[in-house]
């Protein structure tokens, strides 16, 4: 009799939790306590299930926005972050920031000479370096191939540019050891400050122009050095 009463009260709690109406006869004070205990158990189980679900959703979202090779943000993750940042800036909530595009120099030659596994090792080294360079609010992403991008939000223009220039100098001292051979890593950088009122496409186009101007100057310097 007692067992069936508890089961009935548990069913009551479960039905109420699911938003259904349910009727059960409550005889005395002890029945109310049992019902509350059953409801408390149901709530605890539901909270645990919700926490597990939220964790799985977060893990899946992370997979969708993370580059598997470098563990940086991927193209999708970067553009989601850039849209949020431009929206924040355009609302006038603080200062703008700096966008930095990076393109590896002679990456095709590395792949052709040492193989694609060596190229992957170079990309991983770049990813590791960029992860060490960013603040918690910054974004480092691989757009694809040998193209990378950094987003420095809420950053003073002069300080951000000095930081980017210092980082570029350290970047161009990177190397990996592959089958006993040292492979040097070099990259060209394009910088674009942004502030309120700017559109994403304009920011990207300006950074891209800056990148290829830097690459052109570096190539000219290499030719001059070779002579």
Coordinates of C-alpha atoms in Angstrom, one line a residue:
X1 CA 0.0 0.0 0.0
X2 CA 2.8 2.4 1.0
X3 CA 4.8 1.6 -2.1
X4 CA 1.9 2.2 -4.5
X5 CA 1.2 5.5 -2.8
X6 CA 4.8 6.7 -3.2
X7 CA 4.7 5.6 -6.9
X8 CA 1.5 7.5 -7.4
X9 CA 3.1 10.6 -5.8
X10 CA 6.2 10.2 -8.0
X11 CA 4.0 10.0 -11.1
X12 CA 2.2 13.2 -9.9
X13 CA 5.5 15.0 -9.6
X14 CA 6.7 13.8 -13.0
X15 CA 3.5 14.8 -14.7
X16 CA 3.6 18.3 -13.1
X17 CA 7.2 18.7 -14.2
X18 CA 6.2 17.9 -17.8
X19 CA 3.4 20.5 -17.7
X20 CA 0.6 18.0 -17.5
X21 CA -2.3 18.0 -15.0
X22 CA -2.4 15.0 -12.6
X23 CA -4.6 14.2 -9.7
X24 CA -3.6 12.2 -6.7
X25 CA -5.2 11.7 -3.3
X26 CA -3.2 13.3 -0.5
X27 CA -4.2 11.8 2.9
X28 CA -1.9 13.5 5.3
X29 CA 1.2 15.6 6.0
X30 CA 3.6 12.7 5.2
X31 CA 2.1 12.4 1.7
X32 CA 2.9 16.0 1.0
X33 CA 6.5 15.5 2.1
X34 CA 6.8 12.4 -0.1
X35 CA 5.4 14.3 -3.0
X36 CA 7.8 17.2 -2.5
X37 CA 10.8 14.8 -2.3
X38 CA 9.7 13.1 -5.6
X39 CA 9.4 16.5 -7.2
X40 CA 12.8 17.5 -5.9
X41 CA 14.3 14.3 -7.4
X42 CA 12.7 15.0 -10.7
X43 CA 14.0 18.6 -10.8
X44 CA 17.5 17.4 -9.9
X45 CA 17.5 14.8 -12.7
X46 CA 16.2 17.4 -15.2
X47 CA 18.9 19.9 -14.3
X48 CA 21.5 17.2 -14.8
X49 CA 20.1 16.2 -18.2
X50 CA 20.0 19.9 -19.2
X51 CA 23.6 20.4 -18.2
X52 CA 24.7 17.3 -20.2
X53 CA 22.8 18.6 -23.2
X54 CA 24.2 22.1 -23.0
X55 CA 27.7 20.6 -22.8
X56 CA 27.2 18.5 -25.9
X57 CA 25.8 21.5 -27.8
X58 CA 28.8 23.5 -26.8
X59 CA 31.1 20.8 -28.0
X60 CA 29.4 20.5 -31.3
X61 CA 29.4 24.3 -31.8
X62 CA 33.1 24.2 -31.0
X63 CA 33.7 21.6 -33.7
X64 CA 31.8 23.7 -36.2
X65 CA 33.9 26.8 -35.5
X66 CA 37.4 25.3 -34.9
X67 CA 40.1 24.5 -37.5
X68 CA 41.0 20.9 -36.9
X69 CA 44.7 21.2 -38.0
X70 CA 45.7 24.3 -36.0
X71 CA 43.0 24.4 -33.3
X72 CA 42.4 28.1 -34.2
X73 CA 39.0 29.4 -35.1
X74 CA 38.0 28.4 -38.6
X75 CA 36.5 30.7 -41.3
X76 CA 33.0 30.3 -39.9
X77 CA 34.1 31.0 -36.3
X78 CA 36.1 34.1 -37.4
X79 CA 33.2 35.7 -39.4
X80 CA 30.8 35.1 -36.5
X81 CA 33.3 36.9 -34.2
X82 CA 33.9 39.7 -36.7
X83 CA 30.1 40.3 -37.1
X84 CA 29.7 40.5 -33.3
X85 CA 32.7 42.9 -33.0
X86 CA 31.6 45.2 -35.8
X87 CA 28.0 45.3 -34.4
X88 CA 29.5 46.2 -31.0
X89 CA 31.6 48.9 -32.4
X90 CA 28.8 50.4 -34.5
X91 CA 26.6 50.7 -31.4
X92 CA 29.3 53.0 -30.0
X93 CA 30.2 50.8 -27.0
X94 CA 33.8 51.7 -26.8
X95 CA 36.7 52.0 -29.2
X96 CA 37.3 49.9 -32.3
X97 CA 40.2 47.6 -33.0
X98 CA 42.6 46.2 -35.5
X99 CA 42.3 43.4 -38.0
X100 CA 45.4 41.6 -39.2
X101 CA 45.6 39.4 -42.3
X102 CA 48.6 37.0 -42.6
X103 CA 49.6 35.1 -45.7
X104 CA 52.6 32.7 -45.6
X105 CA 55.4 33.3 -48.0
X106 CA 56.5 30.5 -50.3
X107 CA 54.2 28.0 -48.7
X108 CA 53.6 26.2 -52.0
X109 CA 57.4 25.7 -52.3
X110 CA 57.5 24.1 -48.9
X111 CA 54.7 21.7 -49.9
X112 CA 56.4 20.9 -53.2
X113 CA 59.9 20.4 -51.7
X114 CA 59.2 18.7 -48.4
X115 CA 55.7 17.3 -48.9
X116 CA 52.3 18.1 -47.5
X117 CA 53.0 16.6 -44.1
X118 CA 55.8 19.2 -43.7
X119 CA 53.3 21.9 -44.8
X120 CA 50.8 20.7 -42.2
X121 CA 53.6 20.9 -39.5
X122 CA 54.3 24.5 -40.6
X123 CA 50.6 25.4 -40.3
X124 CA 50.4 23.8 -36.8
X125 CA 53.5 25.8 -35.7
X126 CA 51.9 29.0 -36.9
X127 CA 48.7 28.1 -35.1
X128 CA 50.6 27.4 -31.9
X129 CA 52.5 30.8 -32.2
X130 CA 49.3 32.8 -32.8
X131 CA 47.5 31.2 -29.8
X132 CA 50.4 32.3 -27.5
X133 CA 50.2 35.9 -28.9
X134 CA 46.5 36.7 -28.4
X135 CA 44.6 38.0 -25.4
X136 CA 41.5 36.2 -24.1
X137 CA 39.3 38.7 -26.0
X138 CA 41.3 38.4 -29.3
X139 CA 40.5 36.0 -32.1
X140 CA 43.0 34.0 -34.1
X141 CA 41.7 32.1 -37.1
X142 CA 42.8 30.1 -40.1
X143 CA 40.7 31.1 -43.1
X144 CA 42.0 28.2 -45.2
X145 CA 45.2 27.1 -46.9
X146 CA 48.0 29.3 -45.7
X147 CA 45.8 32.3 -44.9
X148 CA 45.4 33.4 -41.2
X149 CA 43.7 36.4 -39.6
X150 CA 43.8 38.1 -36.2
X151 CA 41.2 40.3 -34.6
X152 CA 42.2 42.7 -31.8
X153 CA 38.9 44.2 -30.5
X154 CA 38.7 47.1 -28.1
X155 CA 42.3 48.1 -28.9
X156 CA 43.9 51.5 -29.1
X157 CA 45.1 51.9 -32.7
X158 CA 48.7 53.0 -32.1
X159 CA 49.2 50.4 -29.4
X160 CA 47.6 47.6 -31.4
X161 CA 49.8 48.5 -34.5
X162 CA 53.0 48.4 -32.4
X163 CA 51.9 45.1 -30.9
X164 CA 51.2 43.7 -34.4
X165 CA 54.6 45.0 -35.8
X166 CA 56.4 43.4 -32.8
X167 CA 54.5 40.1 -33.4
X168 CA 55.3 40.2 -37.1
X169 CA 59.1 40.4 -36.3
X170 CA 58.8 37.4 -34.0
X171 CA 56.7 35.5 -36.5
X172 CA 59.3 35.8 -39.2
X173 CA 61.9 34.1 -36.9
X174 CA 59.8 30.9 -36.7
X175 CA 61.1 27.6 -38.0
X176 CA 60.5 23.9 -37.7
X177 CA 62.9 20.9 -38.0
X178 CA 61.7 18.4 -40.6
X179 CA 63.8 15.3 -41.2
X180 CA 66.9 17.1 -39.9
X181 CA 66.3 20.1 -42.1
X182 CA 65.3 23.5 -40.7
X183 CA 62.3 25.0 -42.6
X184 CA 62.0 28.8 -42.0
X185 CA 58.5 30.3 -41.8
X186 CA 57.9 33.7 -43.2
X187 CA 54.7 35.7 -43.6
X188 CA 53.3 38.9 -45.0
X189 CA 50.9 41.0 -42.9
X190 CA 48.1 43.4 -43.8
X191 CA 46.7 45.7 -41.1
X192 CA 43.4 47.6 -41.0
X193 CA 42.1 49.8 -38.1
X194 CA 38.3 49.9 -37.8
X195 CA 35.9 52.0 -35.9
X196 CA 32.2 52.9 -35.7
X197 CA 30.3 53.1 -39.0
X198 CA 32.6 50.7 -41.0
X199 CA 31.3 47.7 -42.9
X200 CA 32.8 44.3 -42.8
X201 CA 33.5 44.1 -46.5
X202 CA 35.4 47.4 -46.4
X203 CA 37.5 46.3 -43.5
X204 CA 38.4 43.1 -45.2
X205 CA 39.2 44.7 -48.5
X206 CA 41.5 47.3 -46.9
X207 CA 43.3 44.6 -44.9
X208 CA 43.7 42.6 -48.1
X209 CA 45.2 45.5 -50.0
X210 CA 47.6 46.2 -47.1
X211 CA 48.6 42.5 -47.1
X212 CA 49.4 42.4 -50.8
X213 CA 51.3 45.7 -50.7
X214 CA 53.4 44.2 -47.9
X215 CA 53.9 41.0 -49.8
X216 CA 54.9 43.0 -53.0
X217 CA 57.5 45.0 -51.0
X218 CA 58.9 41.8 -49.4
X219 CA 59.3 40.1 -52.7
X220 CA 61.0 43.2 -54.2
X221 CA 63.4 43.2 -51.2
X222 CA 64.1 39.4 -51.7
X223 CA 65.0 40.1 -55.4
X224 CA 67.2 43.0 -54.4
X225 CA 69.0 40.8 -51.8
X226 CA 69.5 38.0 -54.3
X227 CA 71.3 40.4 -56.6

